[in-house]
Amino acid sequence: MIQVLGKLLFASIILSVCQSAKLPSDIQICKFGDAKCIAESAGYVAKNYKDGSPSMGLLSIDPIQIPEVSILEDKNSKKQKAVNINLWFKDWNMYGFSKMKVKKIQGFEKNFPGKLIFDAYIPQIVLVGQYKINGQVLVLPIQGAGFSNLTLDNCKLHVEAYGKEFEKKEKRHIQLDGISRIDMKISKLRIRLDNLFNGNKQLSDTMNQFLNDNWKEIYDELKPGVLDALGQVVVNLVNNVFAKLPYDDLLQDDTSLELQKCKITDNECILNTINNQVLKNSANGISALNLSPLEPLRVETLSIEQGGSSPVNIKLYFKNLAYSGFSRAKMVKLNGLKENINDSKLNFDLHVPLVSQVGQYKITGSVLILPISGNGLSNMTFVESVMKFRSTTKSVMKGGEEYLQIDRAKLKIDTSRLYLNFDHLFNGNQDLSNNMNRFLNNNWKTIYSELRGAIQTSFVGVVKNVVNDVFAQTPYKNLFVQ
């Protein structure tokens, strides 16, 4: 029985994730071999498309409908078995997979390795439908027909499938030849079979209690029977999907990432493309867009100088900086683009849940009347920040084509919390260093308020360079639907 669940779930996830050629814009497009991205996409699809999606050819995930399952006694077996039954299930509905957490999906490499591995955790699976049974369970005879309910708690699913590539109409496809291993560990199986013994309530309740008291034995005995009954059916189901959809249309190289093109006036479409195709694939960079890796985003030097009558009077220099967190950002607002570059502006708001700046620093000056000096490793972490980028643009001609370039820009950064840590302050005096870091964090609002202008002025250049690199890759007219 558990084998059925595993195979059907495996088929459903393959069906959902691998049809990236027809993915809705809110589903992340993944690269070959990016197991983390593929697992996240599978979980997202299960949660947000549980009723299926005609545009993806996706059937219902919650519930998953199972027309018929039969488990028949092997009369030729000489082995003594605790469960000897003929069991039929009909019109089964399986609930629970929309709440699964996908732990791992491996095998979707550019060159298909011939094996797929899938791990997931499902808090609870409930199967309901009609049943018919006769035979013997442990030492007790059992017979009946009616409504059934099987509930499995804390399900840890593992599936391994094997297959091969083949070519059809000059396109690569993959075919599964079978399931090499499938298992599901659970913490509890609860069983309810109505109308046992022709509706005798006393005998029916007694048998149901007996089944639940001995659920581990029932569970273990049913596994191989279900695998034999439905293994090939599930393989055929998966193969139907792969036979229809070419493998190279399911996942993409970063160099072949084709962005959804939008009308220049369709800000909603542009935001969807940026968030669900660019930012979500930005961790390792996107060479086709000339986008450098954002995890981390590396910056050679950065300077913050604050003087005058400010209570924070410092000279702070950074080098070899690494920023982590920008690939999880979301653009929440965009406007200003027009068909004529010289009439355009590029304005956007970027929400960043968490971004950390780590690198070497050197500082001198004073903070709220306290002197400060030091050099070493630093960490500045911004929590729940919104970066508001405002710019004017200009046209640049290359090879007879027109490209957009950011001309003047400014940046405003709002943050709900700033954490600071500077190692080796005061020539490594640990007590003074700890006290100063504690002081900085206790007074972070005042410090950020004073340094905000200098930080924004310094970092706007970093954002400007990233944006200009991307726009320098593609002629402006080719970015949008004409």
XYZ file of C-alpha atoms in Angstrom:
482
model
C 0.000 0.000 0.000
C 2.775 2.424 0.897
C 4.547 1.559 -2.342
C 1.484 2.871 -4.205
C 1.667 6.176 -2.396
C 5.320 6.594 -3.220
C 4.943 5.813 -6.875
C 1.906 8.017 -7.347
C 3.578 10.914 -5.587
C 6.691 10.421 -7.688
C 4.579 10.488 -10.849
C 2.738 13.624 -9.738
C 5.913 15.543 -8.934
C 7.583 14.559 -12.168
C 4.430 15.620 -14.000
C 4.415 19.009 -12.317
C 8.052 20.072 -12.158
C 9.292 18.807 -15.462
C 6.909 20.704 -17.707
C 8.856 23.923 -17.424
C 8.230 24.682 -21.093
C 4.654 25.526 -20.061
C 5.210 26.720 -16.531
C 3.075 29.621 -15.291
C 5.142 32.725 -14.619
C 4.991 32.318 -10.827
C 6.819 28.965 -10.897
C 10.580 29.110 -10.710
C 12.472 27.901 -13.781
C 15.365 25.641 -12.794
C 18.661 24.750 -14.362
C 19.862 21.240 -15.073
C 21.419 19.751 -11.947
C 20.079 22.383 -9.553
C 18.583 19.906 -7.070
C 17.715 22.596 -4.522
C 15.805 24.687 -7.059
C 13.959 21.669 -8.464
C 12.971 20.502 -4.970
C 11.701 23.976 -4.081
C 9.712 24.162 -7.330
C 8.180 20.744 -6.684
C 7.073 21.809 -3.212
C 5.702 25.090 -4.546
C 3.692 23.314 -7.235
C 2.277 20.802 -4.758
C 1.169 23.583 -2.418
C -0.123 26.126 -4.933
C -1.421 23.868 -7.718
C -2.981 21.102 -5.676
C -6.081 21.094 -7.893
C -3.974 20.732 -11.022
C -3.283 23.099 -13.899
C -4.487 22.575 -17.497
C -1.730 24.839 -18.809
C 0.863 22.446 -17.388
C -1.135 19.324 -18.098
C -1.024 18.791 -14.333
C -3.610 16.543 -12.728
C -4.884 17.001 -9.187
C -2.228 16.566 -6.491
C -4.599 16.836 -3.552
C -6.497 14.629 -3.865
C -4.753 12.156 -6.141
C -7.346 9.857 -7.664
C -6.608 6.128 -7.909
C -9.198 4.172 -9.915
C -8.396 0.674 -8.657
C -5.814 -1.264 -6.644
C -5.795 -5.008 -6.043
C -3.611 -7.088 -3.729
C -4.029 -10.822 -4.261
C -2.868 -13.739 -2.177
C 0.020 -15.752 -3.657
C -1.372 -19.263 -3.477
C 1.877 -20.769 -4.787
C 3.951 -19.377 -1.943
C 5.037 -21.927 0.665
C 6.136 -19.225 3.074
C 4.015 -18.698 6.173
C 2.603 -15.175 6.079
C 0.817 -13.172 8.743
C -1.474 -11.613 6.149
C -3.159 -13.783 3.503
C -5.816 -11.718 1.792
C -7.434 -10.741 -1.460
C -7.966 -6.993 -1.198
C -9.432 -4.609 -3.753
C -9.641 -0.836 -3.472
C -11.756 1.193 -5.876
C -12.202 4.945 -6.473
C -9.503 5.833 -3.977
C -8.818 9.494 -3.170
C -5.455 10.266 -1.575
C -5.118 13.503 0.410
C -2.136 15.227 1.975
C 0.473 15.861 -0.712
C -0.158 19.604 -0.927
C 1.453 19.855 2.502
C 4.533 17.828 1.690
C 8.046 19.166 2.124
C 10.311 18.036 -0.702
C 13.716 17.227 0.743
C 15.630 16.126 -2.336
C 15.313 15.501 -6.068
C 18.430 14.280 -7.875
C 19.105 13.084 -11.385
C 17.977 15.945 -13.621
C 21.430 16.538 -15.062
C 22.175 17.881 -18.536
C 23.291 14.366 -19.461
C 20.607 12.176 -17.921
C 22.399 9.712 -15.577
C 19.746 7.010 -15.892
C 18.555 7.359 -12.302
C 16.218 9.678 -10.397
C 16.071 10.001 -6.599
C 13.258 11.697 -4.699
C 12.839 12.282 -0.926
C 9.890 14.011 0.734
C 8.152 14.383 4.079
C 4.350 14.359 4.239
C 2.844 15.126 7.667
C -0.258 13.033 7.024
C -1.694 11.008 4.154
C -5.357 10.024 4.126
C -6.759 7.484 1.656
C -10.513 7.043 1.333
C -12.550 4.910 -1.046
C -14.388 1.639 -1.534
C -12.844 -1.717 -0.603
C -13.530 -5.430 -0.733
C -11.580 -7.985 1.298
C -11.484 -11.660 2.121
C -8.805 -13.850 3.671
C -6.969 -14.044 6.958
C -5.070 -11.487 9.053
C -2.716 -13.067 11.593
C -4.982 -15.811 12.960
C -8.343 -14.185 12.317
C -10.537 -14.547 9.218
C -11.658 -11.303 7.589
C -14.251 -10.466 4.939
C -16.276 -7.422 3.994
C -16.978 -4.657 1.510
C -17.726 -0.962 1.932
C -16.016 2.318 2.724
C -12.356 2.450 3.827
C -10.141 5.066 5.452
C -6.383 4.653 5.866
C -4.463 7.425 7.633
C -0.656 7.484 7.702
C 1.235 9.877 9.973
C 4.697 11.438 9.547
C 5.508 9.846 6.203
C 9.118 9.885 5.005
C 9.128 8.884 1.360
C 12.112 7.699 -0.685
C 11.875 6.779 -4.373
C 14.557 5.668 -6.830
C 13.750 5.111 -10.493
C 15.948 4.019 -13.387
C 15.671 4.697 -17.086
C 17.397 5.867 -20.248
C 17.404 8.503 -22.960
C 15.890 8.042 -26.390
C 15.332 10.274 -29.387
C 12.024 11.115 -30.999
C 11.609 13.641 -33.799
C 15.189 14.842 -33.225
C 14.383 15.647 -29.577
C 15.789 14.005 -26.451
C 13.326 12.207 -24.215
C 13.815 9.996 -21.179
C 12.063 6.774 -20.360
C 11.776 5.093 -16.984
C 12.234 1.346 -17.122
C 11.162 0.751 -13.538
C 11.368 1.598 -9.854
C 14.560 0.238 -8.298
C 13.699 1.183 -4.742
C 10.778 2.733 -2.930
C 10.039 3.010 0.757
C 8.020 5.067 3.169
C 8.655 5.162 6.891
C 5.707 6.227 9.016
C 5.038 6.736 12.706
C 1.496 5.329 12.654
C -1.101 3.681 10.410
C -4.755 3.975 11.350
C -7.251 1.757 9.552
C -11.018 1.875 9.296
C -12.916 -0.662 7.167
C -16.685 -0.187 7.383
C -19.198 -2.997 6.933
C -16.912 -5.906 7.776
C -18.655 -9.271 8.272
C -21.797 -8.182 6.393
C -22.328 -5.191 8.662
C -22.028 -6.948 12.022
C -21.010 -3.906 14.067
C -19.552 -5.796 16.993
C -17.363 -8.035 14.813
C -16.463 -5.069 12.558
C -15.382 -2.863 15.481
C -13.406 -5.723 17.011
C -11.564 -6.421 13.742
C -10.800 -2.726 13.157
C -9.375 -2.482 16.657
C -7.319 -5.610 16.011
C -5.973 -4.164 12.741
C -4.964 -0.917 14.436
C -3.361 -2.695 17.383
C -1.245 -4.667 14.907
C -0.703 -1.904 12.337
C 3.039 -2.506 12.018
C 2.542 -6.109 10.930
C -0.247 -5.109 8.533
C 1.877 -2.312 7.107
C 4.915 -4.532 6.521
C 2.939 -7.298 4.852
C 1.081 -5.048 2.433
C 4.175 -3.305 0.982
C 5.430 -5.916 -1.525
C 1.918 -6.803 -2.686
C 1.088 -3.228 -3.588
C 4.448 -2.782 -5.337
C 3.814 -5.881 -7.496
C 0.276 -4.750 -8.292
C 0.905 -1.128 -9.291
C 4.601 -0.701 -10.060
C 4.291 -1.082 -13.802
C 1.165 1.071 -13.917
C 3.022 3.975 -12.331
C 6.049 3.530 -14.607
C 3.715 3.738 -17.605
C 2.135 6.907 -16.192
C 5.519 8.606 -15.789
C 6.673 7.471 -19.220
C 3.590 8.988 -20.850
C 4.669 12.384 -19.517
C 8.298 12.030 -20.596
C 7.337 10.684 -24.014
C 5.276 13.795 -24.672
C 7.728 16.426 -23.396
C 11.337 16.644 -24.666
C 13.896 16.543 -21.868
C 15.629 19.723 -23.046
C 12.308 21.587 -22.777
C 11.820 20.587 -19.147
C 14.871 22.236 -17.605
C 17.311 24.777 -18.962
C 20.958 25.783 -19.028
C 21.517 29.270 -17.729
C 22.755 30.181 -21.205
C 19.492 29.022 -22.754
C 17.227 30.721 -20.237
C 14.533 32.392 -22.288
C 12.859 35.208 -20.427
C 9.188 35.843 -20.812
C 8.945 38.958 -22.953
C 6.482 41.649 -21.953
C 5.089 44.832 -23.361
C 7.094 47.781 -22.102
C 3.952 49.191 -20.461
C 3.082 45.904 -18.687
C 4.814 46.433 -15.347
C 3.099 43.414 -13.766
C 4.469 41.099 -16.447
C 7.952 42.610 -16.150
C 7.879 42.182 -12.354
C 6.889 38.516 -12.728
C 9.758 37.935 -15.149
C 12.305 39.639 -12.900
C 11.147 37.892 -9.725
C 10.395 34.396 -11.025
C 12.956 34.023 -13.779
C 15.844 36.364 -13.010
C 16.139 36.771 -9.238
C 15.225 33.168 -8.431
C 17.946 31.953 -10.805
C 20.499 34.581 -9.844
C 22.444 32.807 -7.102
C 25.042 31.393 -9.500
C 24.653 34.141 -12.059
C 23.019 34.022 -15.492
C 25.619 34.254 -18.225
C 22.995 34.814 -20.931
C 22.005 38.039 -19.142
C 25.561 39.034 -18.208
C 24.407 38.826 -14.576
C 27.179 38.059 -12.111
C 26.482 35.589 -9.278
C 24.461 37.159 -6.475
C 25.393 34.502 -3.905
C 27.596 36.058 -2.988
C 27.674 39.388 -4.777
C 31.328 40.455 -4.607
C 32.489 44.049 -4.316
C 36.178 44.939 -4.198
C 36.009 48.180 -2.200
C 33.451 50.396 -0.493
C 34.002 53.614 1.470
C 31.806 55.358 4.040
C 32.944 58.738 5.281
C 30.913 60.797 7.714
C 32.224 64.041 9.213
C 31.204 67.509 10.184
C 28.998 67.987 13.240
C 27.514 64.495 13.097
C 27.670 62.465 16.338
C 28.966 59.639 14.156
C 32.229 60.949 12.730
C 34.119 58.153 11.033
C 36.125 57.008 8.068
C 35.195 53.409 7.269
C 36.785 51.493 4.412
C 35.820 48.008 3.249
C 37.513 45.627 0.837
C 36.902 42.112 -0.499
C 33.210 42.319 0.367
C 30.722 39.484 -0.122
C 26.975 40.181 0.022
C 24.619 37.257 0.694
C 20.847 37.356 0.401
C 20.074 39.243 -2.809
C 18.903 36.128 -4.683
C 16.009 35.952 -2.212
C 14.975 39.518 -2.903
C 11.675 40.423 -4.529
C 11.001 43.435 -6.690
C 7.742 44.930 -5.435
C 7.492 48.020 -7.617
C 8.741 49.048 -11.068
C 8.003 52.015 -13.315
C 9.485 54.581 -15.663
C 10.443 52.536 -18.723
C 9.297 53.877 -22.094
C 9.910 53.039 -25.736
C 12.257 56.000 -26.077
C 15.247 55.406 -23.808
C 15.961 59.105 -23.410
C 12.430 59.626 -22.087
C 12.758 56.682 -19.703
C 13.537 56.315 -16.062
C 14.274 53.100 -14.201
C 12.653 53.154 -10.786
C 12.155 50.078 -8.628
C 11.672 48.980 -5.019
C 13.423 45.808 -3.905
C 12.391 43.960 -0.756
C 15.279 41.977 0.756
C 14.400 39.768 3.757
C 18.001 39.425 4.933
C 21.290 40.596 3.451
C 24.717 40.290 5.044
C 27.847 42.206 4.101
C 31.027 40.382 5.120
C 34.576 41.566 4.429
C 37.684 43.310 5.661
C 37.358 46.768 7.223
C 39.395 49.651 8.573
C 37.824 52.331 10.757
C 38.888 55.505 12.579
C 36.853 58.252 14.221
C 34.230 58.547 16.935
C 30.726 57.212 17.545
C 28.453 59.153 19.916
C 31.492 60.754 21.676
C 33.299 57.393 21.961
C 36.525 56.970 19.957
C 36.708 53.975 17.655
C 39.526 52.383 15.681
C 40.361 48.982 14.285
C 40.809 46.731 11.301
C 39.856 43.128 10.632
C 36.785 41.147 9.604
C 33.373 42.838 9.637
C 29.744 41.797 9.298
C 26.826 44.134 8.711
C 23.444 42.378 8.444
C 20.288 44.184 7.334
C 16.906 42.644 8.208
C 13.657 43.212 6.257
C 15.003 45.999 4.093
C 13.489 47.875 1.159
C 15.896 49.374 -1.368
C 14.341 52.176 -3.416
C 16.336 52.762 -6.599
C 15.600 55.848 -8.710
C 17.479 56.679 -11.904
C 17.546 58.444 -15.230
C 18.684 56.624 -18.349
C 20.502 57.380 -21.564
C 20.943 55.706 -24.939
C 24.253 54.089 -25.885
C 24.921 52.869 -29.441
C 26.961 49.717 -30.075
C 27.238 47.974 -33.421
C 24.337 49.943 -34.779
C 22.070 48.860 -31.909
C 20.659 50.968 -29.077
C 21.296 49.926 -25.475
C 19.992 51.386 -22.215
C 22.440 52.663 -19.631
C 21.795 54.104 -16.196
C 22.934 57.731 -16.165
C 22.260 59.216 -12.749
C 20.946 57.214 -9.814
C 20.120 57.479 -6.156
C 19.245 54.871 -3.559
C 17.220 54.884 -0.354
C 17.502 51.944 2.045
C 14.886 51.405 4.765
C 15.649 48.617 7.223
C 13.868 47.216 10.271
C 17.104 46.114 11.974
C 20.834 46.408 11.515
C 23.338 44.121 13.229
C 27.005 45.119 13.296
C 30.138 43.257 14.285
C 33.720 44.439 13.872
C 36.475 42.052 14.904
C 39.798 43.287 16.276
C 38.736 46.753 17.357
C 41.248 48.708 19.464
C 44.209 46.586 18.329
C 42.500 43.381 19.404
C 41.589 44.376 22.973
C 38.761 41.872 23.499
C 36.975 43.693 26.299
C 36.985 47.059 24.522
C 36.015 45.381 21.247
C 33.071 43.509 22.804
C 31.865 46.619 24.609
C 32.018 48.720 21.435
C 30.138 46.102 19.356
C 27.484 45.897 22.075
C 27.261 49.683 22.116
C 26.907 49.820 18.314
C 24.073 47.294 18.288
C 22.242 48.870 21.217
C 22.311 52.200 19.376
C 21.912 50.885 15.836
C 18.986 53.179 14.959
C 20.933 56.321 15.804
C 24.051 55.057 14.059
C 22.167 54.043 10.923
C 20.287 57.334 10.875
C 23.609 59.187 10.860
C 25.361 56.869 8.372
C 22.402 56.214 6.123
C 23.227 58.897 3.565
C 26.850 57.778 3.276
C 25.850 54.089 3.020
C 23.276 54.836 0.300
C 25.707 56.994 -1.656
C 28.332 54.265 -1.550
C 26.080 51.339 -2.403
C 24.132 52.971 -5.221
C 27.177 52.484 -7.419
C 27.111 48.723 -6.785
C 23.453 48.474 -7.830
C 24.045 50.705 -10.836
C 26.893 48.493 -12.082
C 24.827 45.305 -11.772
C 21.913 46.841 -13.679
C 24.144 48.314 -16.389
C 25.887 44.975 -16.936
C 22.529 43.351 -17.659
C 21.279 46.080 -19.989
C 24.613 46.110 -21.850
C 24.008 42.502 -22.936
C 20.870 42.939 -25.066
C 19.667 45.713 -27.396
C 16.827 47.627 -25.770
C 14.298 46.826 -28.491
C 14.908 43.073 -28.032
C 13.960 43.154 -24.351
C 10.269 43.749 -24.921
C 7.388 42.676 -27.120
C 7.028 45.238 -29.882
